[in-house]
């Protein structure tokens, strides 16, 4: 994500403030080592177990893990007739996973004859994340996608004045926020519950997961914006300082930092 989205080196646009040019296509690809062991399971079987995975960083697309075929249970795969074409990688072939009475159709793809300039894709396949039952980064189960080694999250204590409103209504005011900076996103401001009009919040059934921050829970504003605030009650290590703090965003929500409205 760090290298491929927004104004980053592998995005199609890139930054205007550099002292270099890239002599090559606007759509760029980097095939880079993933630094840890990765496994995935389907139907009770380990579909692959690799310490030689590669992440494909491609302009404007989140990274994808490619696995050497020697680390894949190819005996559980059946080739299908599906084929798609990518001008930057070539014609993709697909395989269906079958384990017992369970199947995942066209769950695996690869480029048997990559185009010139992408020859290194030969001998690797990739898996649709959602079609497998579980993924493991070393021995920790992960959800959503693998962490990109080029992506980071920083949570820092601050004394900046943060004011949150729902329309004209004051919802929160704090001079002790936690500022969370995450690659590719504007700063987010997480506020202590004591600095929030908590009586206006109603617990929501919405939950989300971020591979970099953890599982989040949401609150709506009573009679106002749905899912207007979220928090990480037991976050991953990068977000420890923001644990239990609330961040606001949504229709009708404005956040001011030192008197200036910031991007939502």
PDB file of N, CA and C in Angstrom, residues 162-238:
ATOM      1  N   UNK A 162      -8.611  19.434  19.842  1.00  0.00           N
ATOM      2  CA  UNK A 162      -9.464  18.756  18.866  1.00  0.00           C
ATOM      3  C   UNK A 162     -10.921  18.918  19.287  1.00  0.00           C
ATOM      4  N   UNK A 163     -11.749  19.412  18.369  1.00  0.00           N
ATOM      5  CA  UNK A 163     -13.177  19.608  18.612  1.00  0.00           C
ATOM      6  C   UNK A 163     -13.954  18.849  17.547  1.00  0.00           C
ATOM      7  N   UNK A 164     -14.941  18.078  17.979  1.00  0.00           N
ATOM      8  CA  UNK A 164     -15.764  17.292  17.059  1.00  0.00           C
ATOM      9  C   UNK A 164     -17.211  17.754  17.182  1.00  0.00           C
ATOM     10  N   UNK A 165     -17.855  17.990  16.043  1.00  0.00           N
ATOM     11  CA  UNK A 165     -19.261  18.384  16.025  1.00  0.00           C
ATOM     12  C   UNK A 165     -20.057  17.479  15.095  1.00  0.00           C
ATOM     13  N   UNK A 166     -21.310  17.269  15.482  1.00  0.00           N
ATOM     14  CA  UNK A 166     -22.282  16.604  14.615  1.00  0.00           C
ATOM     15  C   UNK A 166     -23.263  17.682  14.183  1.00  0.00           C
ATOM     16  N   UNK A 167     -23.059  18.233  12.978  1.00  0.00           N
ATOM     17  CA  UNK A 167     -23.777  19.427  12.596  1.00  0.00           C
ATOM     18  C   UNK A 167     -23.303  20.580  13.477  1.00  0.00           C
ATOM     19  N   UNK A 168     -24.233  21.204  14.214  1.00  0.00           N
ATOM     20  CA  UNK A 168     -23.881  22.296  15.115  1.00  0.00           C
ATOM     21  C   UNK A 168     -23.629  21.810  16.539  1.00  0.00           C
ATOM     22  N   UNK A 169     -23.930  20.551  16.799  1.00  0.00           N
ATOM     23  CA  UNK A 169     -23.836  20.025  18.159  1.00  0.00           C
ATOM     24  C   UNK A 169     -22.407  19.631  18.510  1.00  0.00           C
ATOM     25  N   UNK A 170     -21.927  20.116  19.661  1.00  0.00           N
ATOM     26  CA  UNK A 170     -20.610  19.751  20.159  1.00  0.00           C
ATOM     27  C   UNK A 170     -20.664  18.325  20.705  1.00  0.00           C
ATOM     28  N   UNK A 171     -19.810  17.449  20.166  1.00  0.00           N
ATOM     29  CA  UNK A 171     -19.776  16.042  20.575  1.00  0.00           C
ATOM     30  C   UNK A 171     -18.552  15.738  21.429  1.00  0.00           C
ATOM     31  N   UNK A 172     -17.437  16.406  21.143  1.00  0.00           N
ATOM     32  CA  UNK A 172     -16.206  16.128  21.894  1.00  0.00           C
ATOM     33  C   UNK A 172     -15.286  17.332  21.827  1.00  0.00           C
ATOM     34  N   UNK A 173     -14.497  17.500  22.888  1.00  0.00           N
ATOM     35  CA  UNK A 173     -13.485  18.547  22.926  1.00  0.00           C
ATOM     36  C   UNK A 173     -12.349  18.037  23.797  1.00  0.00           C
ATOM     37  N   UNK A 174     -11.137  18.042  23.249  1.00  0.00           N
ATOM     38  CA  UNK A 174     -10.016  17.444  23.976  1.00  0.00           C
ATOM     39  C   UNK A 174      -8.709  18.139  23.648  1.00  0.00           C
ATOM     40  N   UNK A 175      -7.848  18.249  24.653  1.00  0.00           N
ATOM     41  CA  UNK A 175      -6.477  18.719  24.448  1.00  0.00           C
ATOM     42  C   UNK A 175      -5.482  17.603  24.757  1.00  0.00           C
ATOM     43  N   UNK A 176      -5.951  16.366  24.705  1.00  0.00           N
ATOM     44  CA  UNK A 176      -5.069  15.225  24.944  1.00  0.00           C
ATOM     45  C   UNK A 176      -5.390  14.076  23.977  1.00  0.00           C
ATOM     46  N   UNK A 177      -5.481  14.389  22.687  1.00  0.00           N
ATOM     47  CA  UNK A 177      -5.770  13.335  21.719  1.00  0.00           C
ATOM     48  C   UNK A 177      -4.563  12.431  21.503  1.00  0.00           C
ATOM     49  N   UNK A 178      -4.829  11.292  20.898  1.00  0.00           N
ATOM     50  CA  UNK A 178      -3.784  10.457  20.330  1.00  0.00           C
ATOM     51  C   UNK A 178      -3.857  10.650  18.816  1.00  0.00           C
ATOM     52  N   UNK A 179      -2.770  11.123  18.231  1.00  0.00           N
ATOM     53  CA  UNK A 179      -2.724  11.342  16.779  1.00  0.00           C
ATOM     54  C   UNK A 179      -2.190  10.070  16.128  1.00  0.00           C
ATOM     55  N   UNK A 180      -2.997   9.511  15.227  1.00  0.00           N
ATOM     56  CA  UNK A 180      -2.624   8.275  14.542  1.00  0.00           C
ATOM     57  C   UNK A 180      -2.312   8.597  13.086  1.00  0.00           C
ATOM     58  N   UNK A 181      -1.075   8.375  12.717  1.00  0.00           N
ATOM     59  CA  UNK A 181      -0.626   8.582  11.337  1.00  0.00           C
ATOM     60  C   UNK A 181      -0.448   7.217  10.690  1.00  0.00           C
ATOM     61  N   UNK A 182      -1.165   6.989   9.593  1.00  0.00           N
ATOM     62  CA  UNK A 182      -1.106   5.719   8.877  1.00  0.00           C
ATOM     63  C   UNK A 182      -0.815   5.972   7.406  1.00  0.00           C
ATOM     64  N   UNK A 183       0.090   5.197   6.859  1.00  0.00           N
ATOM     65  CA  UNK A 183       0.505   5.381   5.476  1.00  0.00           C
ATOM     66  C   UNK A 183      -0.696   5.432   4.540  1.00  0.00           C
ATOM     67  N   UNK A 184      -0.738   6.484   3.723  1.00  0.00           N
ATOM     68  CA  UNK A 184      -1.785   6.612   2.718  1.00  0.00           C
ATOM     69  C   UNK A 184      -3.065   7.260   3.196  1.00  0.00           C
ATOM     70  N   UNK A 185      -3.136   7.628   4.492  1.00  0.00           N
ATOM     71  CA  UNK A 185      -4.352   8.212   5.044  1.00  0.00           C
ATOM     72  C   UNK A 185      -4.022   9.512   5.761  1.00  0.00           C
ATOM     73  N   UNK A 186      -5.007  10.420   5.861  1.00  0.00           N
ATOM     74  CA  UNK A 186      -4.780  11.616   6.675  1.00  0.00           C
ATOM     75  C   UNK A 186      -4.709  11.228   8.152  1.00  0.00           C
ATOM     76  N   UNK A 187      -4.118  12.096   8.966  1.00  0.00           N
ATOM     77  CA  UNK A 187      -4.081  11.848  10.407  1.00  0.00           C
ATOM     78  C   UNK A 187      -5.491  11.649  10.954  1.00  0.00           C
ATOM     79  N   UNK A 188      -5.607  10.712  11.914  1.00  0.00           N
ATOM     80  CA  UNK A 188      -6.859  10.518  12.641  1.00  0.00           C
ATOM     81  C   UNK A 188      -6.603  10.895  14.102  1.00  0.00           C
ATOM     82  N   UNK A 189      -7.631  11.443  14.748  1.00  0.00           N
ATOM     83  CA  UNK A 189      -7.495  11.935  16.110  1.00  0.00           C
ATOM     84  C   UNK A 189      -8.402  11.119  17.023  1.00  0.00           C
ATOM     85  N   UNK A 190      -7.789  10.374  17.929  1.00  0.00           N
ATOM     86  CA  UNK A 190      -8.498   9.497  18.858  1.00  0.00           C
ATOM     87  C   UNK A 190      -8.575  10.187  20.218  1.00  0.00           C
ATOM     88  N   UNK A 191      -9.804  10.298  20.756  1.00  0.00           N
ATOM     89  CA  UNK A 191     -10.035  11.108  21.946  1.00  0.00           C
ATOM     90  C   UNK A 191     -10.416  10.239  23.144  1.00  0.00           C
ATOM     91  N   UNK A 192      -9.969  10.614  24.340  1.00  0.00           N
ATOM     92  CA  UNK A 192     -10.384   9.882  25.538  1.00  0.00           C
ATOM     93  C   UNK A 192     -11.900   9.944  25.707  1.00  0.00           C
ATOM     94  N   UNK A 193     -12.488   8.856  26.204  1.00  0.00           N
ATOM     95  CA  UNK A 193     -13.939   8.801  26.393  1.00  0.00           C
ATOM     96  C   UNK A 193     -14.403   9.913  27.327  1.00  0.00           C
ATOM     97  N   UNK A 194     -13.581  10.269  28.306  1.00  0.00           N
ATOM     98  CA  UNK A 194     -13.961  11.310  29.261  1.00  0.00           C
ATOM     99  C   UNK A 194     -14.142  12.672  28.601  1.00  0.00           C
ATOM    100  N   UNK A 195     -13.571  12.875  27.412  1.00  0.00           N
ATOM    101  CA  UNK A 195     -13.673  14.148  26.701  1.00  0.00           C
ATOM    102  C   UNK A 195     -14.766  14.131  25.633  1.00  0.00           C
ATOM    103  N   UNK A 196     -15.587  13.083  25.663  1.00  0.00           N
ATOM    104  CA  UNK A 196     -16.648  12.889  24.674  1.00  0.00           C
ATOM    105  C   UNK A 196     -18.002  12.903  25.379  1.00  0.00           C
ATOM    106  N   UNK A 197     -19.016  13.438  24.693  1.00  0.00           N
ATOM    107  CA  UNK A 197     -20.386  13.385  25.222  1.00  0.00           C
ATOM    108  C   UNK A 197     -20.909  11.962  25.048  1.00  0.00           C
ATOM    109  N   UNK A 198     -20.410  11.076  25.915  1.00  0.00           N
ATOM    110  CA  UNK A 198     -20.675   9.645  25.751  1.00  0.00           C
ATOM    111  C   UNK A 198     -22.158   9.325  25.850  1.00  0.00           C
ATOM    112  N   UNK A 199     -22.919  10.153  26.574  1.00  0.00           N
ATOM    113  CA  UNK A 199     -24.358   9.883  26.704  1.00  0.00           C
ATOM    114  C   UNK A 199     -25.088  10.011  25.374  1.00  0.00           C
ATOM    115  N   UNK A 200     -24.442  10.626  24.379  1.00  0.00           N
ATOM    116  CA  UNK A 200     -25.062  10.774  23.054  1.00  0.00           C
ATOM    117  C   UNK A 200     -24.741   9.594  22.138  1.00  0.00           C
ATOM    118  N   UNK A 201     -23.881   8.690  22.589  1.00  0.00           N
ATOM    119  CA  UNK A 201     -23.453   7.576  21.748  1.00  0.00           C
ATOM    120  C   UNK A 201     -24.263   6.328  22.037  1.00  0.00           C
ATOM    121  N   UNK A 202     -24.579   5.609  20.965  1.00  0.00           N
ATOM    122  CA  UNK A 202     -25.323   4.359  21.053  1.00  0.00           C
ATOM    123  C   UNK A 202     -24.478   3.267  20.419  1.00  0.00           C
ATOM    124  N   UNK A 203     -24.303   2.167  21.119  1.00  0.00           N
ATOM    125  CA  UNK A 203     -23.483   1.070  20.608  1.00  0.00           C
ATOM    126  C   UNK A 203     -24.047   0.544  19.296  1.00  0.00           C
ATOM    127  N   UNK A 204     -23.162   0.277  18.337  1.00  0.00           N
ATOM    128  CA  UNK A 204     -23.539  -0.235  17.020  1.00  0.00           C
ATOM    129  C   UNK A 204     -23.109  -1.693  16.897  1.00  0.00           C
ATOM    130  N   UNK A 205     -23.760  -2.413  16.008  1.00  0.00           N
ATOM    131  CA  UNK A 205     -23.365  -3.807  15.754  1.00  0.00           C
ATOM    132  C   UNK A 205     -22.235  -3.894  14.725  1.00  0.00           C
ATOM    133  N   UNK A 206     -21.837  -2.764  14.149  1.00  0.00           N
ATOM    134  CA  UNK A 206     -20.788  -2.760  13.134  1.00  0.00           C
ATOM    135  C   UNK A 206     -19.427  -3.073  13.762  1.00  0.00           C
ATOM    136  N   UNK A 207     -18.688  -3.930  13.108  1.00  0.00           N
ATOM    137  CA  UNK A 207     -17.296  -4.187  13.481  1.00  0.00           C
ATOM    138  C   UNK A 207     -16.470  -4.250  12.197  1.00  0.00           C
ATOM    139  N   UNK A 208     -15.220  -3.858  12.285  1.00  0.00           N
ATOM    140  CA  UNK A 208     -14.309  -3.965  11.143  1.00  0.00           C
ATOM    141  C   UNK A 208     -12.964  -4.465  11.641  1.00  0.00           C
ATOM    142  N   UNK A 209     -12.121  -4.840  10.694  1.00  0.00           N
ATOM    143  CA  UNK A 209     -10.785  -5.313  11.059  1.00  0.00           C
ATOM    144  C   UNK A 209      -9.757  -4.644  10.174  1.00  0.00           C
ATOM    145  N   UNK A 210      -8.676  -4.194  10.789  1.00  0.00           N
ATOM    146  CA  UNK A 210      -7.533  -3.641  10.070  1.00  0.00           C
ATOM    147  C   UNK A 210      -6.313  -4.485  10.418  1.00  0.00           C
ATOM    148  N   UNK A 211      -5.580  -4.992   9.425  1.00  0.00           N
ATOM    149  CA  UNK A 211      -4.401  -5.806   9.719  1.00  0.00           C
ATOM    150  C   UNK A 211      -3.311  -5.060  10.476  1.00  0.00           C
ATOM    151  N   UNK A 212      -3.381  -3.725  10.477  1.00  0.00           N
ATOM    152  CA  UNK A 212      -2.354  -2.927  11.135  1.00  0.00           C
ATOM    153  C   UNK A 212      -2.780  -2.412  12.505  1.00  0.00           C
ATOM    154  N   UNK A 213      -4.111  -2.329  12.750  1.00  0.00           N
ATOM    155  CA  UNK A 213      -4.590  -1.735  13.991  1.00  0.00           C
ATOM    156  C   UNK A 213      -5.388  -2.719  14.854  1.00  0.00           C
ATOM    157  N   UNK A 214      -6.116  -3.633  14.250  1.00  0.00           N
ATOM    158  CA  UNK A 214      -6.877  -4.613  15.010  1.00  0.00           C
ATOM    159  C   UNK A 214      -8.360  -4.570  14.692  1.00  0.00           C
ATOM    160  N   UNK A 215      -9.170  -5.111  15.617  1.00  0.00           N
ATOM    161  CA  UNK A 215     -10.621  -5.137  15.463  1.00  0.00           C
ATOM    162  C   UNK A 215     -11.223  -3.889  16.095  1.00  0.00           C
ATOM    163  N   UNK A 216     -12.150  -3.261  15.374  1.00  0.00           N
ATOM    164  CA  UNK A 216     -12.766  -2.034  15.870  1.00  0.00           C
ATOM    165  C   UNK A 216     -14.233  -2.258  16.211  1.00  0.00           C
ATOM    166  N   UNK A 217     -14.729  -1.457  17.143  1.00  0.00           N
ATOM    167  CA  UNK A 217     -16.151  -1.411  17.454  1.00  0.00           C
ATOM    168  C   UNK A 217     -16.651   0.008  17.181  1.00  0.00           C
ATOM    169  N   UNK A 218     -17.966   0.127  16.921  1.00  0.00           N
ATOM    170  CA  UNK A 218     -18.528   1.394  16.463  1.00  0.00           C
ATOM    171  C   UNK A 218     -19.646   1.877  17.374  1.00  0.00           C
ATOM    172  N   UNK A 219     -19.874   3.208  17.303  1.00  0.00           N
ATOM    173  CA  UNK A 219     -20.986   3.857  17.986  1.00  0.00           C
ATOM    174  C   UNK A 219     -21.659   4.835  17.026  1.00  0.00           C
ATOM    175  N   UNK A 220     -22.969   4.944  17.164  1.00  0.00           N
ATOM    176  CA  UNK A 220     -23.738   5.952  16.436  1.00  0.00           C
ATOM    177  C   UNK A 220     -24.122   7.068  17.396  1.00  0.00           C
ATOM    178  N   UNK A 221     -24.460   8.211  16.842  1.00  0.00           N
ATOM    179  CA  UNK A 221     -24.951   9.320  17.656  1.00  0.00           C
ATOM    180  C   UNK A 221     -26.464   9.225  17.734  1.00  0.00           C
ATOM    181  N   UNK A 222     -26.985   9.197  18.926  1.00  0.00           N
ATOM    182  CA  UNK A 222     -28.416   9.047  19.133  1.00  0.00           C
ATOM    183  C   UNK A 222     -29.178  10.137  18.377  1.00  0.00           C
ATOM    184  N   UNK A 223     -29.993   9.711  17.410  1.00  0.00           N
ATOM    185  CA  UNK A 223     -30.742  10.658  16.598  1.00  0.00           C
ATOM    186  C   UNK A 223     -29.920  11.366  15.553  1.00  0.00           C
ATOM    187  N   UNK A 224     -28.651  10.946  15.388  1.00  0.00           N
ATOM    188  CA  UNK A 224     -27.759  11.607  14.427  1.00  0.00           C
ATOM    189  C   UNK A 224     -27.065  10.608  13.524  1.00  0.00           C
ATOM    190  N   UNK A 225     -25.781  10.797  13.333  1.00  0.00           N
ATOM    191  CA  UNK A 225     -25.009  10.023  12.360  1.00  0.00           C
ATOM    192  C   UNK A 225     -24.824   8.575  12.806  1.00  0.00           C
ATOM    193  N   UNK A 226     -25.064   7.649  11.876  1.00  0.00           N
ATOM    194  CA  UNK A 226     -24.845   6.227  12.129  1.00  0.00           C
ATOM    195  C   UNK A 226     -23.360   5.909  12.024  1.00  0.00           C
ATOM    196  N   UNK A 227     -22.868   5.062  12.939  1.00  0.00           N
ATOM    197  CA  UNK A 227     -21.458   4.651  12.952  1.00  0.00           C
ATOM    198  C   UNK A 227     -20.532   5.863  12.849  1.00  0.00           C
ATOM    199  N   UNK A 228     -20.787   6.819  13.727  1.00  0.00           N
ATOM    200  CA  UNK A 228     -20.037   8.081  13.700  1.00  0.00           C
ATOM    201  C   UNK A 228     -18.695   7.977  14.393  1.00  0.00           C
ATOM    202  N   UNK A 229     -18.507   6.963  15.250  1.00  0.00           N
ATOM    203  CA  UNK A 229     -17.258   6.841  16.003  1.00  0.00           C
ATOM    204  C   UNK A 229     -16.857   5.382  16.090  1.00  0.00           C
ATOM    205  N   UNK A 230     -15.550   5.162  16.207  1.00  0.00           N
ATOM    206  CA  UNK A 230     -15.051   3.809  16.387  1.00  0.00           C
ATOM    207  C   UNK A 230     -13.867   3.831  17.345  1.00  0.00           C
ATOM    208  N   UNK A 231     -13.573   2.657  17.875  1.00  0.00           N
ATOM    209  CA  UNK A 231     -12.414   2.539  18.759  1.00  0.00           C
ATOM    210  C   UNK A 231     -11.813   1.154  18.617  1.00  0.00           C
ATOM    211  N   UNK A 232     -10.578   1.036  19.068  1.00  0.00           N
ATOM    212  CA  UNK A 232      -9.879  -0.246  19.145  1.00  0.00           C
ATOM    213  C   UNK A 232      -9.672  -0.544  20.627  1.00  0.00           C
ATOM    214  N   UNK A 233     -10.477  -1.454  21.155  1.00  0.00           N
ATOM    215  CA  UNK A 233     -10.422  -1.731  22.585  1.00  0.00           C
ATOM    216  C   UNK A 233      -9.192  -2.552  22.952  1.00  0.00           C
ATOM    217  N   UNK A 234      -8.796  -3.456  22.072  1.00  0.00           N
ATOM    218  CA  UNK A 234      -7.602  -4.278  22.302  1.00  0.00           C
ATOM    219  C   UNK A 234      -6.771  -4.269  21.023  1.00  0.00           C
ATOM    220  N   UNK A 235      -6.137  -3.134  20.708  1.00  0.00           N
ATOM    221  CA  UNK A 235      -5.477  -2.971  19.404  1.00  0.00           C
ATOM    222  C   UNK A 235      -4.165  -3.726  19.328  1.00  0.00           C
ATOM    223  N   UNK A 236      -3.646  -3.808  18.089  1.00  0.00           N
ATOM    224  CA  UNK A 236      -2.300  -4.320  17.883  1.00  0.00           C
ATOM    225  C   UNK A 236      -1.296  -3.318  18.464  1.00  0.00           C
ATOM    226  N   UNK A 237      -0.040  -3.786  18.571  1.00  0.00           N
ATOM    227  CA  UNK A 237       0.958  -3.030  19.322  1.00  0.00           C
ATOM    228  C   UNK A 237       1.146  -1.594  18.842  1.00  0.00           C
ATOM    229  N   UNK A 238       1.039  -1.346  17.528  1.00  0.00           N
ATOM    230  CA  UNK A 238       1.263   0.008  17.014  1.00  0.00           C
ATOM    231  C   UNK A 238       0.225   1.002  17.525  1.00  0.00           C
TER     232      UNK A 238
END
